mmCIF file of C-alpha atoms and ligand atoms in Angstrom:
data_model
loop_
_atom_site.group_PDB
_atom_site.id
_atom_site.type_symbol
_atom_site.label_atom_id
_atom_site.label_comp_id
_atom_site.label_asym_id
_atom_site.label_seq_id
_atom_site.Cartn_x
_atom_site.Cartn_y
_atom_site.Cartn_z
ATOM 1 C CA MET L 1 0.094 -0.055 0.234
ATOM 2 C CA GLY L 2 1.335 3.260 -0.820
ATOM 3 C CA GLN L 3 1.696 6.444 1.457
ATOM 4 C CA ARG L 4 -1.553 7.791 2.266
ATOM 5 C CA CYS L 5 -1.875 11.643 1.165
ATOM 6 C CA ALA L 6 -3.937 14.176 2.843
ATOM 7 C CA LEU L 7 -4.238 17.672 1.562
ATOM 8 C CA ILE L 8 -4.531 20.802 3.738
ATOM 9 C CA THR L 9 -6.556 23.934 2.584
ATOM 10 C CA GLY L 10 -4.908 27.368 5.039
ATOM 11 C CA ILE L 11 -2.036 25.238 5.116
ATOM 12 C CA THR L 12 -0.117 28.928 5.778
ATOM 13 C CA GLY L 13 -2.302 29.472 8.574
ATOM 14 C CA GLN L 14 -0.593 28.780 12.486
ATOM 15 C CA ASP L 15 -2.927 25.734 12.186
ATOM 16 C CA GLY L 16 -2.188 24.301 9.108
ATOM 17 C CA SER L 17 1.273 25.131 9.219
ATOM 18 C CA TYR L 18 1.324 22.510 12.742
ATOM 19 C CA LEU L 19 -0.362 19.884 11.176
ATOM 20 C CA ALA L 20 1.592 19.643 8.305
ATOM 21 C CA GLU L 21 4.490 18.546 11.105
ATOM 22 C CA HIS L 22 1.755 16.559 12.785
ATOM 23 C CA LEU L 23 1.391 14.066 9.690
ATOM 24 C CA LEU L 24 4.558 14.394 8.489
ATOM 25 C CA ALA L 25 5.724 12.490 11.650
ATOM 26 C CA ARG L 26 3.189 10.049 10.652
ATOM 27 C CA ASP L 27 4.357 9.372 7.374
ATOM 28 C CA TYR L 28 1.583 10.952 5.056
ATOM 29 C CA ARG L 29 2.018 12.476 1.899
ATOM 30 C CA VAL L 30 1.214 15.829 2.460
ATOM 31 C CA VAL L 31 0.022 18.376 -0.325
ATOM 32 C CA GLY L 32 -0.709 22.039 1.012
ATOM 33 C CA MET L 33 -3.469 24.138 -0.752
ATOM 34 C CA VAL L 34 -2.310 27.789 -1.229
ATOM 35 C CA ARG L 35 -3.361 30.781 -3.364
ATOM 36 C CA ARG L 36 -2.280 32.722 -5.557
ATOM 37 C CA ALA L 37 -0.477 36.019 -3.958
ATOM 38 C CA SER L 38 2.257 38.451 -5.937
ATOM 39 C CA THR L 39 4.428 38.159 -2.574
ATOM 40 C CA GLU L 40 3.887 34.806 -1.098
ATOM 41 C CA SER L 41 3.429 34.096 2.852
ATOM 42 C CA PHE L 42 5.087 31.550 3.264
ATOM 43 C CA GLU L 43 6.586 31.996 6.870
ATOM 44 C CA ARG L 44 5.142 29.490 8.978
ATOM 45 C CA ILE L 45 5.896 26.555 6.383
ATOM 46 C CA ALA L 46 9.395 27.721 5.191
ATOM 47 C CA HIS L 47 11.066 24.712 7.957
ATOM 48 C CA LEU L 48 8.655 22.382 5.845
ATOM 49 C CA VAL L 49 8.356 23.226 1.500
ATOM 50 C CA ASP L 50 11.626 20.489 1.330
ATOM 51 C CA ARG L 51 8.974 18.143 2.557
ATOM 52 C CA ILE L 52 5.233 18.800 1.037
ATOM 53 C CA GLU L 53 4.056 19.671 -2.062
ATOM 54 C CA LEU L 54 2.071 23.031 -2.307
ATOM 55 C CA GLU L 55 -0.505 23.250 -4.812
ATOM 56 C CA GLN L 56 -3.096 26.409 -6.015
ATOM 57 C CA ALA L 57 -6.668 26.556 -5.771
ATOM 58 C CA ASP L 58 -8.929 28.744 -4.600
ATOM 59 C CA LEU L 59 -11.841 28.310 -1.975
ATOM 60 C CA LEU L 60 -13.813 30.862 -4.361
ATOM 61 C CA ASP L 61 -13.356 28.606 -7.703
ATOM 62 C CA GLN L 62 -15.096 25.849 -7.449
ATOM 63 C CA LEU L 63 -13.425 24.295 -11.004
ATOM 64 C CA SER L 64 -9.860 24.994 -9.729
ATOM 65 C CA LEU L 65 -10.877 22.744 -6.386
ATOM 66 C CA VAL L 66 -12.448 20.094 -8.152
ATOM 67 C CA ASN L 67 -8.658 20.020 -10.164
ATOM 68 C CA LEU L 68 -7.425 19.725 -7.002
ATOM 69 C CA LEU L 69 -8.912 16.542 -5.664
ATOM 70 C CA GLN L 70 -8.221 15.016 -9.109
ATOM 71 C CA ARG L 71 -4.755 15.007 -9.266
ATOM 72 C CA VAL L 72 -3.836 15.192 -5.819
ATOM 73 C CA ARG L 73 -6.292 12.101 -4.865
ATOM 74 C CA PRO L 74 -5.878 12.516 -1.058
ATOM 75 C CA ALA L 75 -7.388 10.187 1.576
ATOM 76 C CA GLU L 76 -7.913 12.523 3.723
ATOM 77 C CA VAL L 77 -8.636 16.380 3.351
ATOM 78 C CA TYR L 78 -8.480 19.029 6.218
ATOM 79 C CA ASN L 79 -10.490 22.281 5.342
ATOM 80 C CA LEU L 80 -8.700 24.888 7.478
ATOM 81 C CA ALA L 81 -9.176 28.076 5.240
ATOM 82 C CA ALA L 82 -11.143 30.637 6.164
ATOM 83 C CA GLN L 83 -11.135 34.370 6.708
ATOM 84 C CA SER L 84 -10.987 33.781 10.427
ATOM 85 C CA PHE L 85 -10.544 36.899 11.631
ATOM 86 C CA VAL L 86 -13.729 37.979 13.918
ATOM 87 C CA PRO L 87 -13.441 41.543 13.559
ATOM 88 C CA THR L 88 -12.611 41.275 9.643
ATOM 89 C CA SER L 89 -16.102 39.640 9.372
ATOM 90 C CA PHE L 90 -17.356 42.800 10.672
ATOM 91 C CA SER L 91 -16.492 45.111 8.311
ATOM 92 C CA GLN L 92 -16.374 42.548 4.870
ATOM 93 C CA PRO L 93 -19.339 40.575 5.959
ATOM 94 C CA LEU L 94 -19.960 39.210 1.943
ATOM 95 C CA LEU L 95 -16.231 38.036 1.623
ATOM 96 C CA THR L 96 -16.431 36.246 4.681
ATOM 97 C CA GLY L 97 -19.318 34.254 3.743
ATOM 98 C CA GLU L 98 -17.765 33.393 0.725
ATOM 99 C CA PHE L 99 -14.681 32.172 2.154
ATOM 100 C CA THR L 100 -15.760 31.171 5.518
ATOM 101 C CA ALA L 101 -19.169 29.412 4.587
ATOM 102 C CA LEU L 102 -19.884 28.798 0.859
ATOM 103 C CA GLY L 103 -16.031 27.734 0.300
ATOM 104 C CA VAL L 104 -16.833 24.797 2.618
ATOM 105 C CA THR L 105 -19.614 23.671 0.246
ATOM 106 C CA ARG L 106 -17.268 24.689 -2.737
ATOM 107 C CA MET L 107 -14.777 22.112 -1.068
ATOM 108 C CA LEU L 108 -17.637 19.300 -0.395
ATOM 109 C CA GLU L 109 -18.962 19.281 -4.018
ATOM 110 C CA ALA L 110 -15.456 19.059 -5.133
ATOM 111 C CA VAL L 111 -15.302 15.973 -2.507
ATOM 112 C CA ARG L 112 -18.981 14.557 -3.802
ATOM 113 C CA LEU L 113 -17.856 14.504 -7.557
ATOM 114 C CA VAL L 114 -13.697 13.490 -7.396
ATOM 115 C CA ASP L 115 -14.241 10.923 -4.687
ATOM 116 C CA PRO L 116 -16.644 10.379 -1.907
ATOM 117 C CA GLU L 117 -14.646 8.181 -0.082
ATOM 118 C CA ILE L 118 -12.295 11.003 1.239
ATOM 119 C CA ARG L 119 -12.350 11.785 4.352
ATOM 120 C CA PHE L 120 -13.434 15.401 5.057
ATOM 121 C CA TYR L 121 -12.470 17.502 8.257
ATOM 122 C CA GLN L 122 -13.709 20.828 8.997
ATOM 123 C CA ALA L 123 -12.932 23.567 11.428
ATOM 124 C CA SER L 124 -15.858 24.396 12.861
ATOM 125 C CA SER L 125 -15.300 27.463 15.669
ATOM 126 C CA SER L 126 -16.551 27.814 19.356
ATOM 127 C CA GLU L 127 -17.737 31.615 18.030
ATOM 128 C CA MET L 128 -20.799 29.276 16.558
ATOM 129 C CA PHE L 129 -22.005 29.489 20.435
ATOM 130 C CA GLY L 130 -21.598 32.748 20.696
ATOM 131 C CA LYS L 131 -24.102 34.453 23.269
ATOM 132 C CA VAL L 132 -24.332 31.258 25.128
ATOM 133 C CA GLN L 133 -27.058 29.103 26.221
ATOM 134 C CA GLU L 134 -25.807 27.475 28.713
ATOM 135 C CA THR L 135 -22.113 26.542 30.635
ATOM 136 C CA PRO L 136 -19.598 24.559 30.056
ATOM 137 C CA GLN L 137 -20.873 24.194 25.823
ATOM 138 C CA THR L 138 -20.812 20.515 24.418
ATOM 139 C CA GLU L 139 -21.994 19.257 20.706
ATOM 140 C CA GLN L 140 -25.975 19.674 22.200
ATOM 141 C CA THR L 141 -25.373 23.357 23.102
ATOM 142 C CA PRO L 142 -27.594 25.029 21.048
ATOM 143 C CA PHE L 143 -25.462 27.941 18.718
ATOM 144 C CA TYR L 144 -26.079 31.775 18.654
ATOM 145 C CA PRO L 145 -23.315 33.193 16.665
ATOM 146 C CA ARG L 146 -22.752 36.239 16.998
ATOM 147 C CA SER L 147 -20.488 37.764 14.357
ATOM 148 C CA PRO L 148 -20.811 37.317 10.108
ATOM 149 C CA TYR L 149 -17.586 35.369 11.094
ATOM 150 C CA GLY L 150 -19.504 32.975 13.591
ATOM 151 C CA VAL L 151 -22.581 33.069 11.089
ATOM 152 C CA ALA L 152 -20.335 31.675 8.363
ATOM 153 C CA LYS L 153 -18.605 28.774 10.682
ATOM 154 C CA LEU L 154 -22.429 27.803 11.500
ATOM 155 C CA TYR L 155 -23.384 27.433 7.689
ATOM 156 C CA GLY L 156 -20.055 25.284 7.143
ATOM 157 C CA HIS L 157 -21.082 22.706 10.480
ATOM 158 C CA TRP L 158 -24.471 22.755 9.258
ATOM 159 C CA ILE L 159 -23.198 22.309 5.608
ATOM 160 C CA THR L 160 -20.626 19.339 6.560
ATOM 161 C CA ILE L 161 -23.041 17.739 8.829
ATOM 162 C CA ASN L 162 -25.859 17.888 5.779
ATOM 163 C CA TYR L 163 -23.444 15.952 3.660
ATOM 164 C CA ARG L 164 -22.739 13.206 5.462
ATOM 165 C CA GLU L 165 -26.329 12.404 6.326
ATOM 166 C CA SER L 166 -27.123 12.998 2.509
ATOM 167 C CA TYR L 167 -24.316 11.499 0.852
ATOM 168 C CA GLY L 168 -22.433 9.040 3.250
ATOM 169 C CA ILE L 169 -19.291 10.875 3.445
ATOM 170 C CA TYR L 170 -17.014 10.735 6.349
ATOM 171 C CA ALA L 171 -17.421 14.287 6.759
ATOM 172 C CA CYS L 172 -16.611 15.726 10.664
ATOM 173 C CA SER L 173 -16.783 19.094 12.509
ATOM 174 C CA GLY L 174 -14.455 20.199 15.212
ATOM 175 C CA ILE L 175 -15.827 22.431 17.072
ATOM 176 C CA LEU L 176 -12.880 24.311 18.526
ATOM 177 C CA PHE L 177 -12.129 26.926 20.851
ATOM 178 C CA ASN L 178 -9.532 29.092 20.889
ATOM 179 C CA HIS L 179 -6.352 27.837 20.605
ATOM 180 C CA GLU L 180 -2.622 30.066 20.370
ATOM 181 C CA SER L 181 0.926 29.506 19.895
ATOM 182 C CA PRO L 182 4.049 31.936 18.833
ATOM 183 C CA ARG L 183 2.401 31.049 15.069
ATOM 184 C CA ARG L 184 -0.807 33.202 16.119
ATOM 185 C CA GLY L 185 -1.700 35.644 13.685
ATOM 186 C CA ARG L 186 -0.432 39.189 15.195
ATOM 187 C CA GLU L 187 -4.115 40.318 15.491
ATOM 188 C CA PHE L 188 -5.158 38.035 17.929
ATOM 189 C CA VAL L 189 -5.679 38.971 21.408
ATOM 190 C CA THR L 190 -3.087 36.315 22.844
ATOM 191 C CA ARG L 191 -0.211 37.299 19.953
ATOM 192 C CA LYS L 192 -0.611 40.723 20.506
ATOM 193 C CA ILE L 193 -0.949 40.728 24.567
ATOM 194 C CA ALA L 194 2.638 38.816 24.667
ATOM 195 C CA GLU L 195 4.175 40.691 21.952
ATOM 196 C CA GLY L 196 2.854 43.812 23.323
ATOM 197 C CA ALA L 197 4.651 42.901 26.480
ATOM 198 C CA ALA L 198 7.597 41.583 25.321
ATOM 199 C CA ARG L 199 8.328 45.102 23.395
ATOM 200 C CA ILE L 200 7.541 47.208 26.470
ATOM 201 C CA ALA L 201 10.578 44.880 28.932
ATOM 202 C CA LEU L 202 12.308 45.962 26.341
ATOM 203 C CA GLY L 203 11.666 49.334 25.634
ATOM 204 C CA LEU L 204 10.386 49.491 22.114
ATOM 205 C CA GLN L 205 7.826 50.410 23.375
ATOM 206 C CA GLU L 206 5.650 51.823 25.682
ATOM 207 C CA ASP L 207 1.894 51.605 25.649
ATOM 208 C CA LEU L 208 -0.823 48.552 24.921
ATOM 209 C CA ARG L 209 -3.548 49.414 23.444
ATOM 210 C CA LEU L 210 -6.957 46.512 24.294
ATOM 211 C CA GLY L 211 -10.159 46.250 24.237
ATOM 212 C CA ASN L 212 -12.543 44.121 25.500
ATOM 213 C CA LEU L 213 -10.368 42.520 28.814
ATOM 214 C CA ASP L 214 -13.363 41.325 30.301
ATOM 215 C CA ALA L 215 -13.666 38.211 27.685
ATOM 216 C CA ARG L 216 -13.040 35.027 28.529
ATOM 217 C CA ARG L 217 -12.178 32.639 26.506
ATOM 218 C CA ASP L 218 -11.287 28.567 27.074
ATOM 219 C CA TRP L 219 -7.333 28.997 25.815
ATOM 220 C CA GLY L 220 -5.409 25.903 24.740
ATOM 221 C CA TYR L 221 -1.789 25.327 22.917
ATOM 222 C CA ALA L 222 -2.401 24.773 19.130
ATOM 223 C CA PRO L 223 -0.009 21.852 18.790
ATOM 224 C CA GLU L 224 -1.764 19.473 20.875
ATOM 225 C CA TYR L 225 -5.345 20.621 18.665
ATOM 226 C CA VAL L 226 -4.579 19.573 15.243
ATOM 227 C CA ASP L 227 -3.758 15.967 17.227
ATOM 228 C CA ALA L 228 -7.713 15.932 17.813
ATOM 229 C CA MET L 229 -8.029 16.955 13.724
ATOM 230 C CA TRP L 230 -6.228 14.110 12.851
ATOM 231 C CA ARG L 231 -7.402 11.379 15.357
ATOM 232 C CA MET L 232 -11.705 12.497 13.936
ATOM 233 C CA LEU L 233 -10.755 10.888 10.671
ATOM 234 C CA GLN L 234 -9.165 7.800 11.994
ATOM 235 C CA GLN L 235 -12.336 6.625 13.744
ATOM 236 C CA ASP L 236 -14.857 4.203 12.750
ATOM 237 C CA ALA L 237 -17.449 6.388 12.004
ATOM 238 C CA PRO L 238 -18.077 10.441 11.786
ATOM 239 C CA ALA L 239 -18.727 12.989 14.263
ATOM 240 C CA ASP L 240 -19.037 16.243 15.905
ATOM 241 C CA TYR L 241 -16.240 16.627 18.836
ATOM 242 C CA VAL L 242 -16.044 19.817 21.257
ATOM 243 C CA VAL L 243 -11.877 20.383 21.738
ATOM 244 C CA GLY L 244 -11.042 22.259 24.326
ATOM 245 C CA THR L 245 -9.310 22.442 27.684
ATOM 246 C CA GLY L 246 -12.630 22.803 30.413
ATOM 247 C CA GLU L 247 -10.732 25.833 31.677
ATOM 248 C CA TYR L 248 -11.653 29.624 30.962
ATOM 249 C CA HIS L 249 -9.584 32.804 31.798
ATOM 250 C CA SER L 250 -9.851 36.604 30.702
ATOM 251 C CA CYS L 251 -7.705 38.567 28.628
ATOM 252 C CA ARG L 252 -6.830 40.515 31.932
ATOM 253 C CA GLU L 253 -5.663 37.254 33.278
ATOM 254 C CA PHE L 254 -3.279 36.725 29.975
ATOM 255 C CA CYS L 255 -2.165 40.152 30.664
ATOM 256 C CA GLU L 256 -1.263 39.772 34.731
ATOM 257 C CA ILE L 257 0.641 36.333 33.560
ATOM 258 C CA ALA L 258 2.573 37.930 30.545
ATOM 259 C CA PHE L 259 3.543 41.142 31.871
ATOM 260 C CA GLY L 260 4.362 39.552 34.773
ATOM 261 C CA HIS L 261 6.454 36.859 33.650
ATOM 262 C CA LEU L 262 8.476 39.998 32.200
ATOM 263 C CA GLY L 263 8.509 41.373 35.762
ATOM 264 C CA LEU L 264 5.895 44.355 35.080
ATOM 265 C CA ASP L 265 2.408 45.222 36.010
ATOM 266 C CA TYR L 266 -0.163 45.456 33.220
ATOM 267 C CA ARG L 267 -2.016 48.331 34.724
ATOM 268 C CA ASP L 268 0.814 50.635 33.344
ATOM 269 C CA HIS L 269 0.663 50.225 30.298
ATOM 270 C CA VAL L 270 -2.506 48.450 29.022
ATOM 271 C CA ARG L 271 -5.307 51.181 27.437
ATOM 272 C CA LEU L 272 -8.394 50.737 26.537
ATOM 273 C CA ASP L 273 -9.020 51.261 23.170
ATOM 274 C CA PRO L 274 -12.963 51.966 22.378
ATOM 275 C CA GLU L 275 -12.476 51.102 18.914
ATOM 276 C CA LEU L 276 -11.407 47.952 19.589
ATOM 277 C CA LEU L 277 -14.775 46.653 21.167
ATOM 278 C CA ARG L 278 -16.907 44.629 19.013
ATOM 279 C CA PRO L 279 -20.143 45.946 17.459
ATOM 280 C CA ALA L 280 -21.357 42.342 19.370
ATOM 281 C CA GLU L 281 -19.275 40.106 21.424
ATOM 282 C CA VAL L 282 -19.100 36.976 22.732
ATOM 283 C CA GLU L 283 -18.643 37.503 26.401
ATOM 284 C CA THR L 284 -17.490 33.882 27.335
ATOM 285 C CA LEU L 285 -16.726 30.283 26.304
ATOM 286 C CA LEU L 286 -16.096 26.896 27.746
ATOM 287 C CA ALA L 287 -16.033 23.893 26.759
ATOM 288 C CA ASP L 288 -16.867 20.348 27.946
ATOM 289 C CA PRO L 289 -14.454 18.245 25.370
ATOM 290 C CA SER L 290 -16.048 15.313 27.156
ATOM 291 C CA ARG L 291 -16.749 13.448 24.051
ATOM 292 C CA ALA L 292 -12.998 14.129 22.508
ATOM 293 C CA ARG L 293 -11.485 12.496 25.894
ATOM 294 C CA GLU L 294 -13.841 9.756 25.830
ATOM 295 C CA SER L 295 -14.303 8.460 21.673
ATOM 296 C CA LEU L 296 -10.914 9.969 20.930
ATOM 297 C CA GLY L 297 -8.571 9.618 23.964
ATOM 298 C CA TRP L 298 -7.832 13.288 23.142
ATOM 299 C CA SER L 299 -6.977 15.583 26.393
ATOM 300 C CA PRO L 300 -5.155 19.080 26.202
ATOM 301 C CA THR L 301 -1.625 19.281 28.399
ATOM 302 C CA THR L 302 -0.088 22.383 28.337
ATOM 303 C CA SER L 303 -1.789 24.881 31.064
ATOM 304 C CA PHE L 304 -2.867 28.634 30.540
ATOM 305 C CA GLU L 305 0.211 29.746 32.895
ATOM 306 C CA GLU L 306 2.693 27.545 30.376
ATOM 307 C CA LEU L 307 0.509 28.156 27.440
ATOM 308 C CA VAL L 308 1.182 32.394 28.120
ATOM 309 C CA ARG L 309 4.970 31.726 29.003
ATOM 310 C CA ILE L 310 5.526 29.933 25.738
ATOM 311 C CA MET L 311 4.170 32.646 23.753
ATOM 312 C CA VAL L 312 5.975 35.504 26.243
ATOM 313 C CA ASP L 313 9.190 34.442 25.545
ATOM 314 C CA ALA L 314 9.157 33.260 21.604
ATOM 315 C CA GLU L 315 8.351 37.199 21.721
ATOM 316 C CA THR L 316 10.885 38.043 24.060
ATOM 317 C CA ALA L 317 13.271 36.096 22.034
ATOM 318 C CA HIS L 318 12.006 37.572 18.821
ATOM 319 C CA TRP L 319 11.996 40.868 19.407
ATOM 320 C CA ARG L 320 15.694 40.646 21.516
ATOM 321 C CA GLU L 321 16.963 39.572 18.261
ATOM 322 C CA HIS L 322 15.571 42.232 15.947
ATOM 323 C CA LYS L 323 16.092 44.906 18.630
ATOM 324 C CA ASP L 324 18.429 47.764 16.574
ATOM 325 C CA PRO L 325 21.213 49.865 18.121
ATOM 326 C CA ALA L 326 18.661 53.005 17.959
ATOM 327 C CA GLY L 327 16.351 51.025 20.074
ATOM 328 C CA ARG L 328 13.172 51.008 17.778
HETATM 329 P P1 NAP Z 401 -5.930 31.400 9.993
HETATM 330 O O1 NAP Z 401 -3.890 31.477 10.354
HETATM 331 O O2 NAP Z 401 -6.001 32.661 9.838
HETATM 332 O O3 NAP Z 401 -5.108 31.249 8.565
HETATM 333 C C1 NAP Z 401 -6.476 31.142 8.155
HETATM 334 C C2 NAP Z 401 -5.575 30.050 6.248
HETATM 335 O O4 NAP Z 401 -6.205 30.437 5.078
HETATM 336 C C3 NAP Z 401 -4.089 30.718 5.846
HETATM 337 O O5 NAP Z 401 -3.636 29.763 5.241
HETATM 338 C C4 NAP Z 401 -5.478 31.544 4.207
HETATM 339 O O6 NAP Z 401 -3.969 31.434 3.669
HETATM 340 C C5 NAP Z 401 -6.195 30.407 3.993
HETATM 341 N N1 NAP Z 401 -7.513 31.044 3.472
HETATM 342 C C6 NAP Z 401 -8.139 32.527 3.411
HETATM 343 N N2 NAP Z 401 -8.773 32.022 2.791
HETATM 344 C C7 NAP Z 401 -8.613 31.371 1.730
HETATM 345 C C8 NAP Z 401 -8.907 31.146 0.436
HETATM 346 N N3 NAP Z 401 -10.242 32.063 -0.277
HETATM 347 N N4 NAP Z 401 -8.799 29.685 -0.709
HETATM 348 C C9 NAP Z 401 -7.506 29.127 0.465
HETATM 349 N N5 NAP Z 401 -7.101 29.826 1.312
HETATM 350 C C10 NAP Z 401 -7.262 30.627 1.985
HETATM 351 O O7 NAP Z 401 -6.358 30.289 10.948
HETATM 352 P P2 NAP Z 401 -6.106 29.556 11.892
HETATM 353 O O8 NAP Z 401 -5.728 29.879 12.947
HETATM 354 O O9 NAP Z 401 -4.367 28.227 11.818
HETATM 355 O O10 NAP Z 401 -7.732 28.340 11.764
HETATM 356 C C11 NAP Z 401 -7.564 27.249 11.200
HETATM 357 C C12 NAP Z 401 -9.134 27.488 11.254
HETATM 358 O O11 NAP Z 401 -9.574 26.773 11.978
HETATM 359 C C13 NAP Z 401 -9.789 28.644 10.363
HETATM 360 O O12 NAP Z 401 -10.648 27.680 9.638
HETATM 361 C C14 NAP Z 401 -10.321 29.225 11.506
HETATM 362 O O13 NAP Z 401 -12.105 29.649 11.144
HETATM 363 C C15 NAP Z 401 -10.615 28.145 12.471
HETATM 364 N N6 NAP Z 401 -10.900 28.086 13.686
HETATM 365 C C16 NAP Z 401 -9.365 28.338 14.651
HETATM 366 C C17 NAP Z 401 -9.414 28.526 15.887
HETATM 367 C C18 NAP Z 401 -7.843 28.888 16.590
HETATM 368 O O14 NAP Z 401 -8.501 29.514 17.770
HETATM 369 N N7 NAP Z 401 -7.011 29.099 16.130
HETATM 370 C C19 NAP Z 401 -10.568 28.206 16.388
HETATM 371 C C20 NAP Z 401 -11.717 27.395 15.736
HETATM 372 C C21 NAP Z 401 -11.898 27.395 14.282
HETATM 373 P P3 NAP Z 401 -3.167 33.128 3.479
HETATM 374 O O15 NAP Z 401 -2.199 32.313 4.125
HETATM 375 O O16 NAP Z 401 -3.588 32.709 1.726
HETATM 376 O O17 NAP Z 401 -4.511 34.261 3.445
HETATM 377 O O1 F7E Z 402 -10.124 37.835 20.687
HETATM 378 C C1 F7E Z 402 -11.247 40.245 23.139
HETATM 379 C C2 F7E Z 402 -11.893 39.889 22.038
HETATM 380 O O2 F7E Z 402 -9.628 38.167 18.445
HETATM 381 C C3 F7E Z 402 -10.388 36.958 21.641
HETATM 382 C C4 F7E Z 402 -10.229 32.946 15.706
HETATM 383 O O3 F7E Z 402 -9.407 32.491 16.097
HETATM 384 O O4 F7E Z 402 -11.139 32.297 18.209
HETATM 385 C C5 F7E Z 402 -10.877 33.110 17.546
HETATM 386 O O5 F7E Z 402 -11.491 34.581 17.403
HETATM 387 C C6 F7E Z 402 -11.306 38.285 22.980
HETATM 388 C C7 F7E Z 402 -12.561 38.624 22.180
HETATM 389 O O6 F7E Z 402 -10.287 36.030 19.118
HETATM 390 C C8 F7E Z 402 -8.609 42.734 22.104
HETATM 391 O O7 F7E Z 402 -13.312 41.227 22.236
HETATM 392 C C9 F7E Z 402 -9.941 42.284 23.530
HETATM 393 O O8 F7E Z 402 -13.235 38.637 23.248
HETATM 394 O O9 F7E Z 402 -8.474 36.388 19.997
HETATM 395 P P1 F7E Z 402 -9.648 37.181 19.739
HETATM 396 P P2 F7E Z 402 -11.493 35.371 18.478
HETATM 397 O O10 F7E Z 402 -12.654 36.637 18.238
HETATM 398 O O11 F7E Z 402 -12.262 34.619 20.325
HETATM 399 C C10 F7E Z 402 -12.158 31.333 17.297
HETATM 400 C C11 F7E Z 402 -12.692 30.059 18.005
HETATM 401 C C12 F7E Z 402 -12.223 31.370 16.060
HETATM 402 O O12 F7E Z 402 -12.872 30.728 15.947
HETATM 403 C C13 F7E Z 402 -11.288 32.681 15.337
HETATM 404 O O13 F7E Z 402 -11.379 31.797 14.084
HETATM 405 O O14 F7E Z 402 -10.125 39.195 22.958
HETATM 406 N N1 F7E Z 402 -10.001 41.822 23.030
HETATM 407 N N2 F7E Z 402 -8.615 43.318 23.081
HETATM 408 C C14 F7E Z 402 -9.285 41.423 22.124
HETATM 409 N N3 F7E Z 402 -9.213 40.921 20.854
HETATM 410 C C15 F7E Z 402 -8.626 41.168 19.497
HETATM 411 N N4 F7E Z 402 -7.909 40.114 18.286
HETATM 412 N N5 F7E Z 402 -7.625 42.563 19.647
HETATM 413 C C16 F7E Z 402 -7.618 43.269 20.928
HETATM 414 O O15 F7E Z 402 -6.794 44.171 21.236
#
């Protein structure tokens, strides 16, 4: 039997890069789907480009997806590509819907047409719970999205279930709670705080502007979450799973630990910027990952404090190296 092949959409993102590493370690042939750009954004996969194949296609272009599956013939497809930043979904709601919602149907249609035996993973999100209807949230908790991003993800979630029920496709939806790492996009709050704290400690900036410090999230460590995605596609039957830590913390606590780790008090440096408040906020999210633990044998091991320290240490190392003699 030949090497098992996995196709990852969104391979240039945080999760795509960790998932590629995870699958390479399991001897997969890994193919990453990338969209055409005038400059390549391969920063997160630079260390992998000799071991993976990259193929151009776009979630907005149906035929490119069909052709891609025909060329690559994967056994597993991980659909991680999306417009994933919640504030941008308020300023670009239609584009977010095209990528994050309809893009899922385009990929599922390609699977159905080319090879319905392909196992399909959809990157669903705790943002679908939004204004939470119960705490903690399980696979049975009713949804109440609070942003165009959350609404788009909910469409992707249900269309995945629909293709499973209508066509018998092995399609799983992973409802992942926030997961972070030094590879997180810079605009997300954890990376922004880690980077800000490190730069302030090194004398490179004076303060950090943030929005709602009272928002609480169930934050985990991204490299552990891609293992849950892979496990979902190795079961006898497809299902949907909540993936999180079962612990939540506020943005304020993240600041306290991040700045404290560098011997600083966040209250001396963090400023509220009302421009960063959202038109509708998700105040609190908390996972009950029992099904993932019991059925997939998955559980996270990195604590919240460790996660914050990993991110702050990575930023400190980066900015120490890039600090110029003028202190900029
Ligand atoms: P990310 O870092 O923002 O990466 C998104 C990826 O999608 C990038 O590789 C991006 O490519 C690609 N992409 C966007 N639009 C595309 C298009 N039209 N065609 C092809 N590729 C496109 O996201 P992440 O944090 O790794 O998250 C991975 C997935 O999980 C996303 O779907 C996200 O919504 C979802 N999710 C994330 C979390 C979390 O806490 N991280 C939690 C739940 C769900 P470029 O490099 O070209 O921009
Ligand atoms: O915000 C608050 C903000 O942008 C977290 C995506 O991966 O996880 C992510 O979505 C909280 C919010 O992530 C700032 O109001 C305060 O309450 O880091 P975030 P998110 O919106 O939870 C889910 C699961 C996904 O699926 C998404 O793709 O932090 N907050 N001050 C701030 N947030 C940002 N970005 N910037 C601030 O200055």
